[in-house]
Short mmCIF file of C-alpha atoms and ligand atoms in Angstrom, two decimals:
data_model
loop_
_atom_site.label_atom_id
_atom_site.label_comp_id
_atom_site.label_asym_id
_atom_site.label_seq_id
_atom_site.Cartn_x
_atom_site.Cartn_y
_atom_site.Cartn_z
CA MET A 22 121.76 162.93 107.80
CA SER A 23 119.54 162.34 110.85
CA HIS A 24 119.44 165.10 113.48
CA PRO A 25 121.59 164.52 116.58
CA THR A 26 119.59 163.66 119.71
CA GLN A 27 120.50 163.93 123.40
CA ARG A 28 121.38 160.19 123.74
CA ARG A 29 121.34 159.71 127.53
CA GLU A 30 123.23 156.43 127.10
CA LEU A 31 126.34 158.46 126.18
CA THR A 32 126.25 160.58 129.38
CA PHE A 33 126.98 160.12 133.10
CA LYS A 34 123.23 159.53 133.66
CA HIS A 35 123.63 156.08 132.17
CA ASN A 36 126.50 155.28 134.58
CA ILE A 37 124.50 155.65 137.79
CA LEU A 38 123.15 152.08 137.76
CA ASN A 39 126.26 150.56 136.29
CA GLY A 40 128.23 148.95 139.16
CA ARG A 41 131.40 150.82 140.11
CA HIS A 42 130.68 153.41 137.42
CA GLY A 43 127.77 154.64 139.53
CA TRP A 44 129.84 155.18 142.70
CA LEU A 45 129.92 158.94 142.38
CA ARG A 46 128.16 161.36 140.18
CA LEU A 47 130.16 163.98 138.29
CA THR A 48 128.09 165.87 135.75
CA PRO A 49 130.83 166.10 133.12
CA ALA A 50 131.72 162.40 133.37
CA TYR A 51 131.21 160.73 130.03
CA GLY A 52 129.13 157.63 129.47
CA VAL A 53 130.74 154.20 129.76
CA LYS A 54 129.41 153.42 126.29
CA VAL A 55 131.54 156.08 124.65
CA VAL A 56 134.69 154.44 126.04
CA GLU A 57 133.47 150.91 125.34
CA ASN A 58 132.97 151.80 121.68
CA LEU A 59 136.47 153.27 121.44
CA ILE A 60 138.14 150.34 123.17
CA GLU A 61 136.30 147.71 121.16
CA ASP A 62 138.97 147.43 118.49
CA ALA A 63 141.96 147.72 120.81
CA SER A 64 144.57 144.95 120.80
CA ASN A 65 146.18 143.20 123.77
CA ASP A 66 149.38 145.20 123.65
CA ASP A 67 147.67 148.57 123.60
CA ILE A 68 148.57 150.88 126.48
CA ILE A 69 145.77 153.30 127.16
CA VAL A 70 146.01 156.81 128.59
CA ASP A 71 143.47 159.39 129.77
CA PRO A 72 145.09 162.78 130.49
CA PHE A 73 141.89 164.33 131.99
CA SER A 74 140.58 161.34 133.86
CA GLY A 75 137.97 162.86 136.23
CA THR A 76 136.17 159.98 137.94
CA GLY A 77 138.28 157.42 136.09
CA THR A 78 135.68 156.12 133.61
CA THR A 79 138.34 155.31 130.98
CA GLY A 80 140.51 153.51 133.53
CA LEU A 81 137.70 151.32 134.79
CA VAL A 82 136.39 150.32 131.34
CA ALA A 83 139.97 149.54 130.26
CA ALA A 84 140.93 147.56 133.37
CA GLU A 85 137.70 145.55 133.36
CA ARG A 86 138.69 144.39 129.89
CA GLY A 87 142.23 143.57 130.94
CA TYR A 88 144.05 146.60 129.49
CA ASP A 89 146.68 148.61 131.33
CA CYS A 90 145.82 152.25 131.60
CA ASP A 91 147.41 155.41 133.00
CA LEU A 92 145.23 158.23 134.23
CA TYR A 93 146.28 161.84 134.82
CA GLU A 94 144.16 164.27 136.80
CA LEU A 95 144.73 167.61 138.52
CA ASN A 96 142.12 167.38 141.28
CA PRO A 97 143.53 165.38 144.25
CA PHE A 98 140.09 164.19 145.34
CA LEU A 99 139.44 162.74 141.88
CA VAL A 100 142.90 161.13 141.90
CA TRP A 101 141.97 159.36 145.14
CA PHE A 102 138.53 158.45 143.86
CA ALA A 103 139.71 157.05 140.50
CA GLU A 104 142.29 154.94 142.33
CA ALA A 105 139.63 153.56 144.67
CA LYS A 106 137.18 152.93 141.83
CA THR A 107 139.59 151.01 139.61
CA ARG A 108 141.49 148.79 142.05
CA ALA A 109 140.95 145.10 142.84
CA TYR A 110 139.61 144.50 146.39
CA THR A 111 140.29 141.45 148.55
CA SER A 112 137.53 139.68 150.46
CA LEU A 113 139.20 140.90 153.69
CA ASP A 114 138.80 144.54 152.59
CA ILE A 115 135.16 143.94 151.72
CA GLU A 116 134.40 142.11 154.96
CA ALA A 117 136.01 144.86 157.01
CA ALA A 118 133.86 147.51 155.33
CA LEU A 119 130.70 145.43 155.85
CA ASP A 120 131.59 144.81 159.52
CA PHE A 121 131.79 148.53 160.13
CA ALA A 122 128.39 149.14 158.55
CA ASP A 123 126.84 146.23 160.49
CA GLY A 124 128.15 147.70 163.72
CA LEU A 125 126.22 150.96 163.29
CA LYS A 126 122.99 150.89 165.27
CA SER A 127 120.61 153.73 164.70
CA GLU A 128 119.64 153.67 168.42
CA ASP A 129 123.16 154.97 169.16
CA PHE A 130 122.52 158.04 167.03
CA VAL A 131 119.75 159.55 169.12
CA GLN A 132 120.06 163.33 169.40
CA PRO A 133 121.53 165.35 170.91
CA LEU A 134 124.78 163.68 169.91
CA GLU A 135 128.07 164.62 171.42
CA GLU A 136 129.55 167.40 169.31
CA SER A 137 131.86 166.07 166.58
CA TRP A 138 133.99 167.65 163.86
CA THR A 139 132.11 169.03 160.88
CA PRO A 140 133.78 170.43 157.77
CA PRO A 141 134.45 174.20 157.66
CA MET A 142 132.02 174.81 154.78
CA HIS A 143 130.51 178.23 154.34
CA ASN A 144 126.81 178.17 155.35
CA ILE A 145 126.88 174.48 156.14
CA ASP A 146 123.29 174.69 157.39
CA ARG A 147 122.17 175.25 153.82
CA TRP A 148 123.60 171.84 152.97
CA TRP A 149 122.28 169.75 155.86
CA SER A 150 119.73 170.16 158.62
CA THR A 151 121.31 170.02 162.10
CA ARG A 152 120.02 166.50 162.73
CA ARG A 153 121.39 165.11 159.49
CA LEU A 154 124.69 166.90 159.99
CA ASN A 155 125.06 165.44 163.47
CA VAL A 156 124.49 161.91 162.20
CA LEU A 157 126.96 162.37 159.35
CA ALA A 158 129.54 163.81 161.75
CA GLU A 159 129.15 160.84 164.11
CA VAL A 160 129.52 158.28 161.30
CA TYR A 161 132.55 160.18 160.05
CA LYS A 162 134.14 160.15 163.52
CA ARG A 163 133.63 156.39 163.86
CA MET A 164 135.02 155.84 160.38
CA LYS A 165 138.13 157.82 161.35
CA ASN A 166 138.58 155.72 164.48
CA TYR A 167 138.26 152.56 162.39
CA GLU A 168 141.17 153.69 160.17
CA SER A 169 143.78 152.41 162.59
CA GLU A 170 142.20 148.94 162.69
CA ARG A 171 141.63 148.09 159.03
CA SER A 172 143.26 148.37 155.60
CA ASN A 173 143.19 151.62 153.71
CA GLU A 174 141.27 149.84 150.95
CA ALA A 175 138.45 148.90 153.35
CA ILE A 176 138.27 152.49 154.59
CA ASP A 177 138.11 153.75 150.99
CA LEU A 178 134.97 151.66 150.41
CA LEU A 179 133.44 153.26 153.50
CA ARG A 180 134.48 156.73 152.36
CA ILE A 181 132.69 156.21 149.06
CA ALA A 182 129.54 155.04 150.87
CA PHE A 183 129.87 158.12 153.07
CA CYS A 184 130.13 160.39 149.99
CA GLN A 185 126.97 158.83 148.53
CA THR A 186 125.12 159.32 151.81
CA LEU A 187 126.18 162.89 152.43
CA ILE A 188 125.02 163.97 148.98
CA ARG A 189 121.82 161.94 149.07
CA TRP A 190 120.75 163.68 152.31
CA SER A 191 121.95 167.16 151.44
CA ASN A 192 119.72 169.95 150.25
CA ALA A 193 121.71 170.32 147.04
CA ALA A 194 119.69 169.83 143.90
CA PHE A 195 121.58 168.63 140.85
CA ASN A 196 118.92 169.63 138.39
CA HIS A 197 121.15 172.17 136.77
CA GLN A 198 124.48 171.87 134.99
CA SER A 199 126.11 172.88 138.26
CA MET A 200 123.80 172.82 141.28
CA SER A 201 121.44 174.80 143.50
CA PHE A 202 119.80 174.39 146.91
CA LYS A 203 116.31 173.05 147.41
CA GLN A 204 113.91 175.63 148.81
CA GLU A 205 113.05 174.99 152.44
CA LYS A 206 109.56 173.76 151.69
CA GLU A 207 110.92 171.17 149.27
CA GLN A 208 113.24 169.68 151.89
CA THR A 209 111.72 166.51 153.21
CA LEU A 210 111.18 166.46 156.93
CA ILE A 211 111.34 162.94 158.19
CA GLU A 212 110.36 161.85 161.66
CA ASP A 213 113.12 159.31 162.07
CA GLU A 214 115.93 161.09 160.28
CA GLU A 215 118.73 159.37 162.17
CA LYS A 216 117.55 155.89 161.23
CA VAL A 217 116.92 156.87 157.62
CA VAL A 218 120.42 158.31 157.18
CA ILE A 219 122.11 155.35 158.88
CA ASP A 220 120.10 152.84 156.84
CA SER A 221 120.97 154.71 153.69
CA PHE A 222 124.69 154.57 154.58
CA LYS A 223 124.42 150.84 155.23
CA GLN A 224 122.65 150.27 151.94
CA SER A 225 125.28 152.25 150.03
CA CYS A 226 127.96 150.26 151.76
CA LYS A 227 126.37 146.95 150.82
CA ARG A 228 125.96 147.91 147.17
CA ILE A 229 129.48 149.31 146.92
CA CYS A 230 130.90 146.14 148.49
CA GLU A 231 129.01 144.00 145.97
CA ASP A 232 130.39 146.13 143.14
CA ALA A 233 133.89 145.94 144.63
CA GLU A 234 133.83 142.16 144.15
CA SER A 235 133.81 142.62 140.37
CA PRO A 236 137.21 141.71 138.91
CA VAL A 237 139.52 144.28 137.38
CA SER A 238 142.36 142.53 135.66
CA GLY A 239 144.15 145.44 133.97
CA ARG A 240 146.62 147.60 135.88
CA VAL A 241 145.54 151.21 136.43
CA ARG A 242 147.93 153.90 137.62
CA VAL A 243 146.55 157.29 138.60
CA PHE A 244 148.83 160.31 138.66
CA ALA A 245 148.20 163.73 140.17
CA HIS A 246 149.42 165.73 137.21
CA ASP A 247 148.85 168.88 135.20
CA SER A 248 148.21 167.69 131.66
CA ARG A 249 149.50 170.94 130.21
CA GLN A 250 152.88 169.35 130.90
CA MET A 251 152.64 166.00 129.17
CA ASP A 252 156.41 166.10 128.54
CA ARG A 253 156.83 165.61 132.31
CA ALA A 254 154.29 162.77 132.59
CA ALA A 255 155.34 159.60 134.40
CA GLY A 256 154.47 157.24 131.54
CA ARG A 257 155.54 156.92 127.89
CA ASP A 258 154.69 155.01 124.70
CA TYR A 259 150.93 155.13 124.88
CA THR A 260 149.14 153.64 121.88
CA LEU A 261 145.54 154.69 122.57
CA LEU A 262 144.41 157.97 124.11
CA ILE A 263 140.79 158.31 125.20
CA THR A 264 139.72 161.40 127.06
CA SER A 265 137.21 164.13 127.68
CA PRO A 266 138.93 167.39 128.61
CA PRO A 267 137.05 170.29 130.23
CA TYR A 268 134.70 172.03 127.80
CA PRO A 269 134.95 175.80 127.29
CA ASN A 270 131.59 176.30 129.00
CA ARG A 271 132.53 177.87 132.35
CA MET A 272 131.67 174.75 134.30
CA SER A 273 133.42 174.38 137.64
CA TYR A 274 134.29 170.85 138.75
CA ILE A 275 135.25 172.06 142.20
CA ARG A 276 131.84 173.58 142.73
CA GLU A 277 130.11 170.24 142.35
CA LEU A 278 132.77 168.29 144.25
CA ARG A 279 133.01 170.69 147.19
CA PRO A 280 130.96 168.71 149.73
CA TYR A 281 133.04 165.55 149.23
CA MET A 282 136.29 167.49 149.20
CA TYR A 283 135.53 169.30 152.47
CA TRP A 284 134.41 166.17 154.32
CA LEU A 285 137.33 164.05 153.15
CA GLY A 286 139.90 166.75 153.91
CA TYR A 287 140.85 167.87 150.39
CA LEU A 288 139.65 171.41 151.07
CA ASP A 289 139.47 173.49 154.20
CA ASN A 290 138.64 176.97 152.96
CA GLY A 291 136.89 178.76 150.14
CA ARG A 292 140.03 180.47 148.90
CA ASP A 293 141.71 177.17 148.09
CA SER A 294 138.72 176.05 146.03
CA GLY A 295 139.08 179.21 143.90
CA GLU A 296 142.83 178.50 143.57
CA MET A 297 142.12 174.93 142.41
CA ASP A 298 139.58 176.16 139.90
CA TRP A 299 142.10 178.63 138.53
CA LYS A 300 144.61 175.82 137.98
CA SER A 301 141.98 173.67 136.20
CA ILE A 302 141.59 174.25 132.50
CA GLY A 303 138.36 176.16 131.90
CA GLY A 304 137.84 177.03 135.59
CA THR A 305 136.23 180.40 136.33
CA TRP A 306 134.92 180.20 139.84
CA GLY A 307 135.69 182.60 142.73
CA ILE A 308 139.19 184.03 142.55
CA ALA A 309 139.59 182.51 139.06
CA THR A 310 137.22 185.12 137.63
CA SER A 311 139.11 188.10 138.99
CA ARG A 312 142.43 186.61 137.85
CA LEU A 313 141.06 186.28 134.31
CA ALA A 314 140.67 190.05 134.07
CA ASP A 315 144.44 190.49 134.38
CA TRP A 316 145.41 187.45 132.33
CA ARG A 317 147.51 188.11 129.20
CA PRO A 318 148.10 185.60 126.37
CA LYS A 319 151.49 183.95 125.92
CA GLY A 320 151.08 184.05 122.15
CA TYR A 321 150.91 180.29 121.50
CA LEU A 322 147.98 180.68 119.11
CA ARG A 323 149.62 182.97 116.57
CA LYS A 324 149.23 180.38 113.80
CA HIS A 325 145.55 179.88 114.65
CA ASP A 326 143.72 182.76 112.98
CA GLU A 327 140.30 181.14 113.40
CA ILE A 328 140.67 180.91 117.16
CA LEU A 329 141.94 184.49 117.39
CA LYS A 330 139.05 185.69 115.22
CA THR A 331 136.53 184.05 117.56
CA VAL A 332 138.24 185.59 120.59
CA LYS A 333 138.00 188.99 118.93
CA LEU A 334 134.29 188.61 118.20
CA ILE A 335 133.58 187.72 121.82
CA SER A 336 135.81 190.54 123.03
CA ALA A 337 133.51 193.10 121.41
CA ARG A 338 130.81 191.97 123.90
CA SER A 339 132.91 190.96 126.89
CA PRO A 340 136.70 191.27 127.20
CA LEU A 341 136.53 189.01 130.28
CA LEU A 342 134.84 186.17 128.40
CA ALA A 343 137.23 186.68 125.50
CA ASN A 344 140.09 186.16 127.98
CA TYR A 345 138.38 183.04 129.25
CA ILE A 346 138.18 181.50 125.76
CA HIS A 347 141.68 182.64 124.83
CA LYS A 348 143.18 181.12 127.98
CA TYR A 349 141.22 177.90 127.52
CA PHE A 350 142.68 177.34 124.05
CA GLU A 351 146.20 178.35 125.13
CA ASP A 352 145.96 175.81 127.94
CA MET A 353 144.79 173.10 125.54
CA TYR A 354 147.54 174.13 123.13
CA GLU A 355 150.10 173.43 125.87
CA HIS A 356 148.52 170.03 126.38
CA PHE A 357 148.69 169.11 122.67
CA ARG A 358 152.26 170.41 122.46
CA GLY A 359 153.39 167.82 125.02
CA LEU A 360 151.71 164.82 123.37
CA PRO A 361 154.63 163.80 121.10
CA SER A 362 156.66 163.01 124.27
CA VAL A 363 154.23 160.34 125.43
CA LEU A 364 152.68 158.80 122.30
CA ARG A 365 154.08 155.91 120.31
CA ASP A 366 154.26 156.29 116.53
CA GLY A 367 150.88 155.26 115.08
CA ALA A 368 148.94 155.92 118.34
CA THR A 369 145.24 156.72 118.02
CA VAL A 370 143.90 159.72 119.94
CA ASN A 371 140.27 160.43 120.79
CA TYR A 372 138.94 163.62 122.41
CA VAL A 373 135.28 163.85 123.45
CA ILE A 374 134.49 167.55 123.54
CA GLY A 375 131.63 170.02 123.37
CA ASN A 376 131.37 173.33 121.52
CA SER A 377 129.95 176.42 123.21
CA LYS A 378 128.22 179.67 122.42
CA PHE A 379 128.82 183.11 123.89
CA TYR A 380 126.29 185.78 122.87
CA ASP A 381 125.75 184.87 119.24
CA THR A 382 129.24 183.55 118.61
CA ILE A 383 129.68 179.79 118.34
CA VAL A 384 133.03 178.49 119.61
CA PRO A 385 133.72 175.45 117.38
CA THR A 386 135.98 173.65 119.87
CA GLU A 387 136.11 170.55 117.68
CA SER A 388 137.63 172.28 114.67
CA PHE A 389 140.03 174.30 116.87
CA TYR A 390 141.19 171.01 118.40
CA GLU A 391 141.74 169.48 114.98
CA ALA A 392 143.89 172.46 113.96
CA MET A 393 146.01 172.34 117.15
CA MET A 394 146.37 168.56 116.91
CA ARG A 395 147.60 168.75 113.31
CA GLU A 396 150.25 171.26 114.36
CA HIS A 397 151.58 168.68 116.84
CA GLY A 398 151.96 165.61 114.65
CA ILE A 399 148.45 164.19 114.71
CA LYS A 400 147.41 163.24 111.18
CA HIS A 401 144.15 162.17 109.54
CA THR A 402 142.10 164.10 112.06
CA GLU A 403 138.35 163.73 111.86
CA THR A 404 135.29 164.86 113.83
CA LYS A 405 132.03 162.97 114.43
CA VAL A 406 128.95 164.27 116.19
CA LEU A 407 128.16 162.13 119.23
CA ARG A 408 125.01 163.81 120.52
CA LYS A 409 123.06 166.96 121.19
CA ARG A 410 123.92 168.33 124.66
CA SER A 411 120.81 170.27 125.55
CA SER A 412 117.62 171.59 124.09
CA LYS A 413 119.70 174.19 122.21
CA LYS A 414 120.22 172.53 118.86
CA GLU A 415 123.59 174.12 118.21
CA LEU A 416 125.28 172.72 121.38
CA LEU A 417 126.78 169.37 120.43
CA GLU A 418 129.23 166.81 121.76
CA TYR A 419 131.86 165.59 119.33
CA LEU A 420 134.50 162.94 119.03
CA VAL A 421 137.70 164.35 117.55
CA SER A 422 140.16 161.61 116.54
CA GLY A 423 143.48 161.23 114.73
CA THR A 424 146.67 159.21 114.40
CA PHE A 425 150.01 160.33 115.79
CA LYS A 426 152.98 160.21 113.40
CA LYS A 427 156.55 160.93 114.58
C1 LIG B 522 135.25 166.50 131.53
S1 LIG B 522 136.11 166.06 132.98
C2 LIG B 522 136.56 164.39 132.67
C3 LIG B 522 135.47 163.44 133.04
C4 LIG B 522 135.86 161.99 132.85
N1 LIG B 522 135.87 161.61 131.45
C5 LIG B 522 134.91 161.09 133.63
O1 LIG B 522 134.26 160.24 133.02
O2 LIG B 522 134.77 161.30 134.84
C6 LIG B 522 137.65 166.90 132.81
C7 LIG B 522 138.64 166.68 133.94
O3 LIG B 522 139.85 167.37 133.64
C8 LIG B 522 140.44 167.77 134.87
N2 LIG B 522 141.45 168.81 134.59
C9 LIG B 522 141.24 170.14 134.37
N3 LIG B 522 142.41 170.74 134.12
C10 LIG B 522 143.37 169.79 134.17
C11 LIG B 522 144.78 169.80 133.97
N4 LIG B 522 145.44 170.93 133.70
N5 LIG B 522 145.45 168.63 134.08
C12 LIG B 522 144.80 167.47 134.38
N6 LIG B 522 143.47 167.41 134.58
C13 LIG B 522 142.76 168.56 134.47
C14 LIG B 522 139.26 168.22 135.71
O4 LIG B 522 139.58 168.21 137.08
C15 LIG B 522 138.19 167.20 135.31
O5 LIG B 522 138.17 166.15 136.21
#
C-alpha cells in the first residue's frame, strides 16, 4: 500500500479559489472534492443531510448538482453563513450589493473619522490598527444604514465581503491550526491604508457578486440544531449522509470565528464564546476547560471497552484530558443514537474524521465510530484513509462509511 500523503486538494485550502466555496475560510472545513466524490453516485431521488455542516460545503456541492439537502449546525453564525452561501441570488440582489460598493469613495474615509461603533472584542487593538479599525467601522455603519433600503439577500453579500475584508486586514495569522497574532514588525504599514482597505472591500464585493450569479438548483435548508438530538431534527427520511464532525483534537471553532461573530452581532462578550464552545462537541476553550474538570460520564459507553480503555490510559497522564475524550465520545454516541429517527432504510452514511494522539496514546476515532455506528443499526461499516493530516505520520483523516438497516 502506498503511504498516505497530505493531499491539499482534500482540504479547505483547495476551496479558497473555488467560487462560493472560497467565501470564508474555516480551517476544519473539508475539501469540495471529498463531497464531490461521495455525491458522484447519488441518484435523483436522494435526499442529502449534513448534521455538522460548518460552512455548508456539503449543501453547496449538493445544491449545485440539483440535490436537495438539509444542513444542521449549532453555531448561529455558521447557520447564517451556510444559508447565504447556498441560496440562489436574483440580479436585483447582486446589483444592490454592487451599487453599495460603487458608492464608497476612499476620499470620504480620510481620518480622523467620526467615531462609530466597534465590536466589544477584548484587546481589539491587537486585531486592527486604529486607522484600519476606523475604516472598517465606517463601512459597517454605512452597510447598516443600507439595510433598510435593500433586500436582506443583498446585504448578506455585503456582509460576506465585509468578513473577507476584516480578516484580510487584521493582524491575525492563520499559520497555525488555530491562529496567532503577527508580531508588530511583521504588520505592514501602508501609507494609504484607507484606500487600500476600501479597494479591497470593493474587490471582494465584485468577486462575491460574480460567484453569486452561479446557479444553485437544489433546495438547501439550514437548521440551527444540536445534532446530539437527531430524534428532534426537522427533517426525516434522508438517504445519504455526508459530514465531517468535530475531531477530538481540542480545536475551537469559536476561536477562529470570533472576529466575524463579534462584528456581525453573534457575540458580544467573552463569556458567551466560552459557553458556545462548551455546547459544541469537542470544544475546550475558556469556561469549557474548567467545566470539563467537573464533568461526569452518563455511562453511555459501557458496551465500548476499547473507548473506556483509551480513556483510562490517558487518565493516568491527565484526568482532564481523559474527561475531554470521554465526553467527546459520549456526545458522538448521543448523535449516533438519534440517527435511526432520520434515516431511510438502506441510507448510506459517510463520516470524514481524524484520529488524535495524547501523550503516547493514539485515539483511533475511526474504529470507535464504527463500533458506535454498528450499535445503532449501521451495517457493513468500513474505513478508508483519505490523507495524512500533518507532518506527524500517525495523524490521519479517514472516511468511515456504512449502510443503515431498520
Ligand atoms: C469539522 S466542522 C464541519 C466543517 C464542514 N464540513 C465544512 O466544510 O465547513 C464541525 C462542525 O460541527 C459543529 N458542531 C459542533 N457541535 C455540534 C452539535 N452538537 N450540533 C451541531 N453542530 C455541531 C461545529 O460548529 C462545526 O461547524
